[in-house]
Short mmCIF file of C-alpha atoms and ligand atoms in Angstrom, two decimals:
data_model
loop_
_atom_site.label_atom_id
_atom_site.label_comp_id
_atom_site.label_asym_id
_atom_site.label_seq_id
_atom_site.Cartn_x
_atom_site.Cartn_y
_atom_site.Cartn_z
CA MET A 1 -4.05 67.25 84.47
CA VAL A 2 -5.99 69.76 86.45
CA THR A 3 -5.68 69.69 90.24
CA ILE A 4 -8.98 69.89 92.08
CA LEU A 5 -8.36 72.05 95.15
CA ASP A 6 -10.24 69.98 97.68
CA GLY A 7 -11.29 72.48 100.32
CA LYS A 8 -13.40 69.87 102.04
CA SER A 9 -10.53 67.53 102.84
CA VAL A 10 -8.07 70.34 103.61
CA SER A 11 -10.60 71.86 106.03
CA GLU A 12 -11.14 68.45 107.69
CA LYS A 13 -7.39 68.17 108.23
CA ARG A 14 -7.16 71.72 109.60
CA LEU A 15 -10.08 71.11 111.97
CA GLU A 16 -8.42 67.96 113.32
CA LEU A 17 -5.18 69.86 113.93
CA LEU A 18 -7.09 72.68 115.56
CA LYS A 19 -8.92 70.27 117.84
CA GLU A 20 -5.56 68.93 119.02
CA ALA A 21 -4.16 72.44 119.51
CA ILE A 22 -7.22 73.50 121.52
CA GLY A 23 -6.99 70.33 123.63
CA GLU A 24 -3.32 70.96 124.36
CA SER A 25 -3.88 74.64 125.16
CA GLY A 26 -6.18 73.93 128.09
CA LEU A 27 -8.39 76.79 126.83
CA TYR A 28 -12.11 76.61 126.21
CA PRO A 29 -12.72 79.18 123.46
CA ARG A 30 -16.29 80.35 122.93
CA LEU A 31 -17.96 81.79 119.86
CA ALA A 32 -21.24 83.71 119.92
CA THR A 33 -23.33 84.08 116.78
CA VAL A 34 -25.92 86.79 116.37
CA ILE A 35 -28.68 86.24 113.86
CA ALA A 36 -31.58 88.56 113.14
CA GLY A 37 -34.62 87.24 111.34
CA SER A 38 -35.31 83.86 109.80
CA ASP A 39 -33.50 83.89 106.44
CA PRO A 40 -33.10 80.12 105.77
CA ALA A 41 -29.62 80.46 104.20
CA SER A 42 -28.36 82.46 107.19
CA GLN A 43 -29.89 79.93 109.61
CA MET A 44 -28.14 77.12 107.76
CA TYR A 45 -24.75 78.89 107.81
CA VAL A 46 -25.07 79.55 111.54
CA ARG A 47 -25.97 75.90 112.21
CA MET A 48 -22.90 74.79 110.24
CA LYS A 49 -20.70 77.12 112.28
CA HIS A 50 -22.09 75.78 115.57
CA ARG A 51 -21.51 72.20 114.39
CA ALA A 52 -17.89 73.02 113.53
CA CYS A 53 -17.44 74.54 117.00
CA GLU A 54 -18.69 71.38 118.64
CA ARG A 55 -16.33 69.29 116.57
CA VAL A 56 -13.15 71.13 117.59
CA GLY A 57 -13.96 71.88 121.23
CA ILE A 58 -15.13 75.47 120.93
CA GLY A 59 -18.20 76.40 122.95
CA SER A 60 -20.91 78.21 121.03
CA VAL A 61 -23.82 80.42 121.94
CA GLY A 62 -26.50 81.43 119.48
CA ILE A 63 -28.27 84.76 120.01
CA GLU A 64 -31.44 85.17 117.97
CA VAL A 65 -32.86 88.63 117.56
CA PRO A 66 -36.38 88.91 116.08
CA GLY A 67 -36.47 89.83 112.39
CA ASP A 68 -38.37 93.07 113.15
CA ALA A 69 -35.73 94.20 115.67
CA THR A 70 -34.25 97.70 115.48
CA THR A 71 -30.58 98.60 115.17
CA ASP A 72 -30.59 99.35 118.91
CA LYS A 73 -31.78 95.85 119.78
CA VAL A 74 -29.00 94.25 117.72
CA LEU A 75 -26.47 96.69 119.23
CA GLU A 76 -27.65 95.69 122.73
CA ALA A 77 -27.00 92.01 121.95
CA VAL A 78 -23.51 92.82 120.63
CA SER A 79 -22.74 95.01 123.62
CA ARG A 80 -23.71 92.23 126.06
CA LEU A 81 -21.39 89.83 124.24
CA ASN A 82 -18.58 92.41 124.21
CA ARG A 83 -18.82 92.61 128.01
CA ASP A 84 -19.06 88.84 128.57
CA PRO A 85 -15.58 87.63 129.58
CA ASP A 86 -16.50 84.04 128.62
CA ILE A 87 -17.03 84.96 124.96
CA ASN A 88 -13.92 85.13 122.75
CA GLY A 89 -15.43 85.58 119.31
CA ILE A 90 -18.53 87.37 118.02
CA LEU A 91 -19.99 86.68 114.61
CA VAL A 92 -22.90 88.75 113.34
CA GLN A 93 -24.50 86.76 110.55
CA LEU A 94 -25.01 88.92 107.47
CA PRO A 95 -27.12 90.11 105.81
CA LEU A 96 -29.02 91.81 108.64
CA PRO A 97 -32.61 92.85 107.93
CA GLY A 98 -32.83 96.02 105.82
CA ARG A 99 -33.85 98.36 108.65
CA VAL A 100 -30.80 97.46 110.76
CA ASP A 101 -27.73 99.67 110.26
CA THR A 102 -25.19 96.96 109.41
CA GLU A 103 -22.18 99.28 109.49
CA ARG A 104 -23.00 100.46 113.02
CA VAL A 105 -23.44 96.88 114.20
CA ILE A 106 -20.13 95.73 112.70
CA ALA A 107 -18.33 98.73 114.17
CA ALA A 108 -19.78 97.92 117.62
CA VAL A 109 -18.08 94.52 117.86
CA ASP A 110 -15.12 94.48 120.28
CA THR A 111 -12.08 94.43 117.97
CA GLY A 112 -10.49 91.71 120.13
CA LYS A 113 -13.51 89.48 119.42
CA ASP A 114 -13.95 90.37 115.75
CA VAL A 115 -13.34 86.87 114.40
CA ASP A 116 -15.17 87.69 111.16
CA GLY A 117 -12.65 90.47 110.53
CA PHE A 118 -15.18 93.00 109.19
CA HIS A 119 -14.62 95.73 111.79
CA PRO A 120 -12.97 98.81 110.25
CA THR A 121 -10.01 98.33 112.62
CA SER A 122 -9.51 94.73 111.47
CA LEU A 123 -9.78 95.77 107.82
CA GLY A 124 -7.39 98.68 108.42
CA LEU A 125 -4.82 96.40 110.04
CA LEU A 126 -5.16 94.03 107.09
CA MET A 127 -4.68 96.87 104.61
CA SER A 128 -1.60 98.05 106.46
CA GLY A 129 -0.07 94.60 106.17
CA ARG A 130 -0.43 93.72 109.88
CA PRO A 131 -3.63 91.66 109.98
CA ARG A 132 -5.08 90.58 113.31
CA PHE A 133 -8.31 88.91 112.19
CA ALA A 134 -8.62 88.65 108.42
CA PRO A 135 -12.06 87.83 106.99
CA CYS A 136 -12.55 84.07 106.93
CA THR A 137 -13.29 83.45 103.25
CA PRO A 138 -10.23 85.16 101.76
CA LYS A 139 -8.00 83.95 104.60
CA GLY A 140 -9.26 80.41 104.01
CA ILE A 141 -8.38 80.79 100.33
CA MET A 142 -4.82 81.81 101.24
CA THR A 143 -4.60 78.70 103.44
CA LEU A 144 -5.85 76.53 100.59
CA LEU A 145 -3.25 78.01 98.20
CA ALA A 146 -0.53 77.38 100.79
CA GLU A 147 -1.69 73.80 101.43
CA TYR A 148 -1.32 73.07 97.71
CA HIS A 149 2.05 74.89 97.56
CA ILE A 150 0.75 77.31 94.94
CA PRO A 151 3.25 80.14 94.64
CA VAL A 152 1.69 83.53 95.33
CA ALA A 153 4.73 85.84 95.56
CA GLY A 154 5.27 87.47 92.18
CA ALA A 155 2.12 85.90 90.69
CA ARG A 156 -0.38 88.07 88.86
CA ALA A 157 -3.67 87.76 90.74
CA VAL A 158 -7.00 89.10 89.55
CA VAL A 159 -9.97 89.31 91.90
CA ALA A 160 -13.46 89.70 90.44
CA GLY A 161 -15.57 91.42 93.13
CA ARG A 162 -14.85 94.21 95.62
CA SER A 163 -17.09 93.48 98.63
CA ILE A 164 -15.70 94.02 102.13
CA ASP A 165 -16.25 90.38 103.05
CA VAL A 166 -14.48 88.83 100.06
CA GLY A 167 -13.08 90.91 97.18
CA ARG A 168 -11.28 93.72 99.01
CA PRO A 169 -9.72 91.64 101.81
CA MET A 170 -8.77 88.99 99.23
CA ALA A 171 -6.85 91.62 97.28
CA ALA A 172 -5.18 92.84 100.48
CA LEU A 173 -4.11 89.34 101.54
CA LEU A 174 -2.72 88.60 98.07
CA THR A 175 -0.87 91.93 98.09
CA ASN A 176 0.53 91.18 101.55
CA ALA A 177 1.74 87.85 100.11
CA ASP A 178 3.57 89.72 97.32
CA ALA A 179 1.22 89.01 94.42
CA THR A 180 0.59 91.73 91.82
CA VAL A 181 -3.12 92.31 92.21
CA THR A 182 -5.93 93.70 90.06
CA ILE A 183 -9.47 94.13 91.43
CA CYS A 184 -12.34 94.00 88.93
CA HIS A 185 -16.00 94.88 89.42
CA SER A 186 -19.15 95.57 87.48
CA LYS A 187 -17.73 98.77 85.95
CA THR A 188 -14.48 97.17 84.77
CA ARG A 189 -13.91 97.71 81.06
CA ASN A 190 -13.03 94.62 79.05
CA LEU A 191 -13.29 92.29 82.03
CA ALA A 192 -12.34 89.19 80.03
CA ALA A 193 -9.00 90.74 79.04
CA GLU A 194 -8.27 91.64 82.68
CA LEU A 195 -9.18 88.16 83.92
CA ARG A 196 -7.05 86.53 81.23
CA GLN A 197 -3.96 88.15 82.78
CA ALA A 198 -4.39 86.12 85.95
CA ASP A 199 -2.05 83.42 87.17
CA ILE A 200 -4.45 83.25 90.14
CA LEU A 201 -8.05 84.17 89.39
CA VAL A 202 -10.48 84.61 92.29
CA SER A 203 -14.12 85.06 91.38
CA ALA A 204 -16.57 86.49 93.94
CA THR A 205 -19.29 88.01 91.79
CA GLY A 206 -22.29 85.89 92.79
CA LYS A 207 -23.13 85.26 89.12
CA ALA A 208 -23.71 81.62 88.20
CA HIS A 209 -21.31 80.24 85.59
CA PHE A 210 -20.11 83.74 84.81
CA ILE A 211 -16.48 82.73 84.29
CA THR A 212 -16.01 80.88 81.02
CA PRO A 213 -12.84 79.34 79.52
CA GLU A 214 -12.23 82.37 77.26
CA MET A 215 -11.68 84.46 80.41
CA VAL A 216 -9.03 82.14 81.83
CA LYS A 217 -5.34 82.03 80.94
CA PRO A 218 -4.27 78.45 80.19
CA GLY A 219 -2.65 77.05 83.34
CA ALA A 220 -4.23 79.57 85.72
CA VAL A 221 -5.30 78.68 89.25
CA VAL A 222 -9.04 79.37 89.53
CA ILE A 223 -10.69 80.00 92.89
CA ASP A 224 -14.47 80.08 92.87
CA VAL A 225 -16.07 81.85 95.84
CA GLY A 226 -19.57 82.07 94.37
CA ILE A 227 -22.55 80.26 95.83
CA ASN A 228 -25.41 80.46 93.37
CA GLN A 229 -28.53 78.54 92.47
CA LEU A 230 -28.89 77.44 88.86
CA ASN A 231 -31.80 75.23 87.83
CA GLY A 232 -32.23 74.10 91.44
CA LYS A 233 -28.52 73.23 91.80
CA LEU A 234 -25.79 74.87 93.84
CA VAL A 235 -23.11 76.21 91.48
CA GLY A 236 -20.22 78.64 91.63
CA ASP A 237 -19.34 81.69 89.54
CA VAL A 238 -17.18 79.48 87.36
CA ASP A 239 -18.39 77.15 84.63
CA PHE A 240 -16.46 74.36 86.33
CA GLU A 241 -16.72 71.63 83.69
CA ALA A 242 -15.51 73.91 80.88
CA VAL A 243 -12.92 75.89 82.86
CA LYS A 244 -11.25 72.82 84.36
CA GLU A 245 -10.07 72.00 80.83
CA VAL A 246 -7.88 75.14 80.73
CA ALA A 247 -6.98 75.72 84.40
CA SER A 248 -4.06 74.05 86.18
CA ALA A 249 -6.00 73.98 89.46
CA ILE A 250 -9.58 74.82 90.40
CA THR A 251 -11.90 74.77 93.41
CA PRO A 252 -15.20 72.91 93.10
CA VAL A 253 -18.54 74.28 94.36
CA PRO A 254 -19.56 72.87 96.76
CA GLY A 255 -16.50 71.52 98.54
CA GLY A 256 -13.95 74.22 97.73
CA VAL A 257 -13.94 77.63 99.39
CA GLY A 258 -17.01 77.12 101.63
CA PRO A 259 -15.51 74.56 104.04
CA MET A 260 -12.28 76.61 104.23
CA THR A 261 -14.32 79.60 105.38
CA ILE A 262 -15.75 77.70 108.32
CA ALA A 263 -12.41 76.14 109.30
CA THR A 264 -10.86 79.61 109.27
CA LEU A 265 -13.60 80.96 111.53
CA MET A 266 -12.69 78.25 114.02
CA GLU A 267 -8.99 79.14 113.73
CA ASN A 268 -9.74 82.83 114.24
CA THR A 269 -11.84 82.03 117.33
CA PHE A 270 -9.03 80.01 118.88
CA ALA A 271 -6.59 82.81 118.03
CA ALA A 272 -8.91 85.28 119.81
CA ALA A 273 -8.94 83.06 122.91
CA VAL A 274 -5.14 82.78 122.86
CA MET A 275 -4.84 86.58 122.49
CA ARG A 276 -7.01 87.10 125.58
CA THR A 277 -4.93 84.77 127.69
CA PRO A 278 -2.54 86.74 129.87
P1 LIG B 1 -21.41 91.11 96.72
O1 LIG B 1 -22.70 91.05 95.99
O2 LIG B 1 -21.25 91.95 97.92
O3 LIG B 1 -20.27 91.55 95.67
C1 LIG B 1 -20.25 91.08 94.36
C2 LIG B 1 -19.13 91.78 93.62
O4 LIG B 1 -19.10 91.27 92.30
C3 LIG B 1 -19.31 93.30 93.52
O5 LIG B 1 -18.11 93.95 93.79
C4 LIG B 1 -19.75 93.49 92.09
O6 LIG B 1 -19.30 94.70 91.49
C5 LIG B 1 -19.06 92.34 91.38
N1 LIG B 1 -19.78 91.98 90.18
C6 LIG B 1 -21.09 91.69 90.06
N2 LIG B 1 -21.40 91.47 88.77
C7 LIG B 1 -20.26 91.65 88.06
C8 LIG B 1 -19.96 91.59 86.69
N3 LIG B 1 -20.88 91.30 85.77
N4 LIG B 1 -18.68 91.83 86.32
C9 LIG B 1 -17.74 92.13 87.22
N5 LIG B 1 -17.98 92.20 88.56
C10 LIG B 1 -19.24 91.98 88.95
O7 LIG B 1 -21.06 89.59 97.03
P2 LIG B 1 -20.01 88.90 98.04
O8 LIG B 1 -18.63 89.35 97.74
O9 LIG B 1 -20.50 88.98 99.41
O10 LIG B 1 -20.19 87.39 97.57
C11 LIG B 1 -19.90 86.99 96.25
C12 LIG B 1 -20.31 85.55 96.07
O11 LIG B 1 -19.57 84.72 96.96
C13 LIG B 1 -21.78 85.25 96.37
O12 LIG B 1 -22.21 84.22 95.50
C14 LIG B 1 -21.75 84.74 97.79
O13 LIG B 1 -22.82 83.88 98.09
C15 LIG B 1 -20.45 83.99 97.80
N6 LIG B 1 -19.82 83.86 99.11
C16 LIG B 1 -19.30 82.65 99.42
C17 LIG B 1 -18.65 82.46 100.60
C18 LIG B 1 -18.07 81.13 100.89
O14 LIG B 1 -17.72 80.85 102.01
N7 LIG B 1 -17.90 80.26 99.89
C19 LIG B 1 -18.53 83.53 101.60
C20 LIG B 1 -19.04 84.81 101.15
C21 LIG B 1 -19.67 84.94 99.94
P3 LIG B 1 -19.78 96.17 92.01
O15 LIG B 1 -19.03 96.43 93.28
O16 LIG B 1 -19.40 97.08 90.91
O17 LIG B 1 -21.27 96.07 92.23
#
């Protein structure tokens, strides 16, 4: 019987625990989001993050920069938040409009407030095995694996995708947890054969129903990061109905990795507030 890795209910449990921890701490952590432009998906993600903040007792501030803003305007907003002692976490919602230099903006975030974990310093610490803030999606996946007692040490893990927000930090976290890790991407030769090696397969390609049963080792744990539209429906990278017949455990889309990402952002924001406390 396949286990459905229920990110929704695990994230609910984590948020409840976090709410208690924040209450007991006497702290009032605050998260600021920066959004540029009016991309509906980005607006929806930011709204969901603000709602989660409210639920656990984290204050939230939303900074909206016009879609035609320059890099300098976005940098100004980040710099104000860096200086604001009442703000513990800064999240710049990506993607930024094309004319904005995303790398400069990410590098401008105070590393002590980098709750998204995309700053080169945060990624460097993660790579060196001493993470401070790890990116929320892969860190949330590690939490989900731990909650279901899925052994990672010694497992062969294969990650499809090498972005800085998901694929690369996922590989680093799995390596730090003693998995043997392969990263695949669009230039990987014989991808199916690589993926079939995986005890833990993480797909973050952004290609709807890309992962089929032939690519999955029987009994593998399959983690689906993808959020894709297919015939007007939200689906993952994994052909869920077919792959659940061969996997031992699998995340659904929606209700798998997505809610874990948001819960982890809340946990990172509280951690940032604790770090700031003398
Ligand atoms: P990117 O587009 O930045 O990266 C996609 C990666 O997949 C690239 O490394 C690319 O390879 C690789 N890839 C694309 N096509 C293939 C292929 N045919 N074979 C092998 N590898 C391929 O996306 P993200 O990492 O940001 O996001 C991936 C997906 O996850 C998206 O659907 C996104 O919406 C979703 N997502 C979900 C989150 C959640 O909370 N659930 C959070 C973040 C993202 P190459 O580098 O060679 O181009």
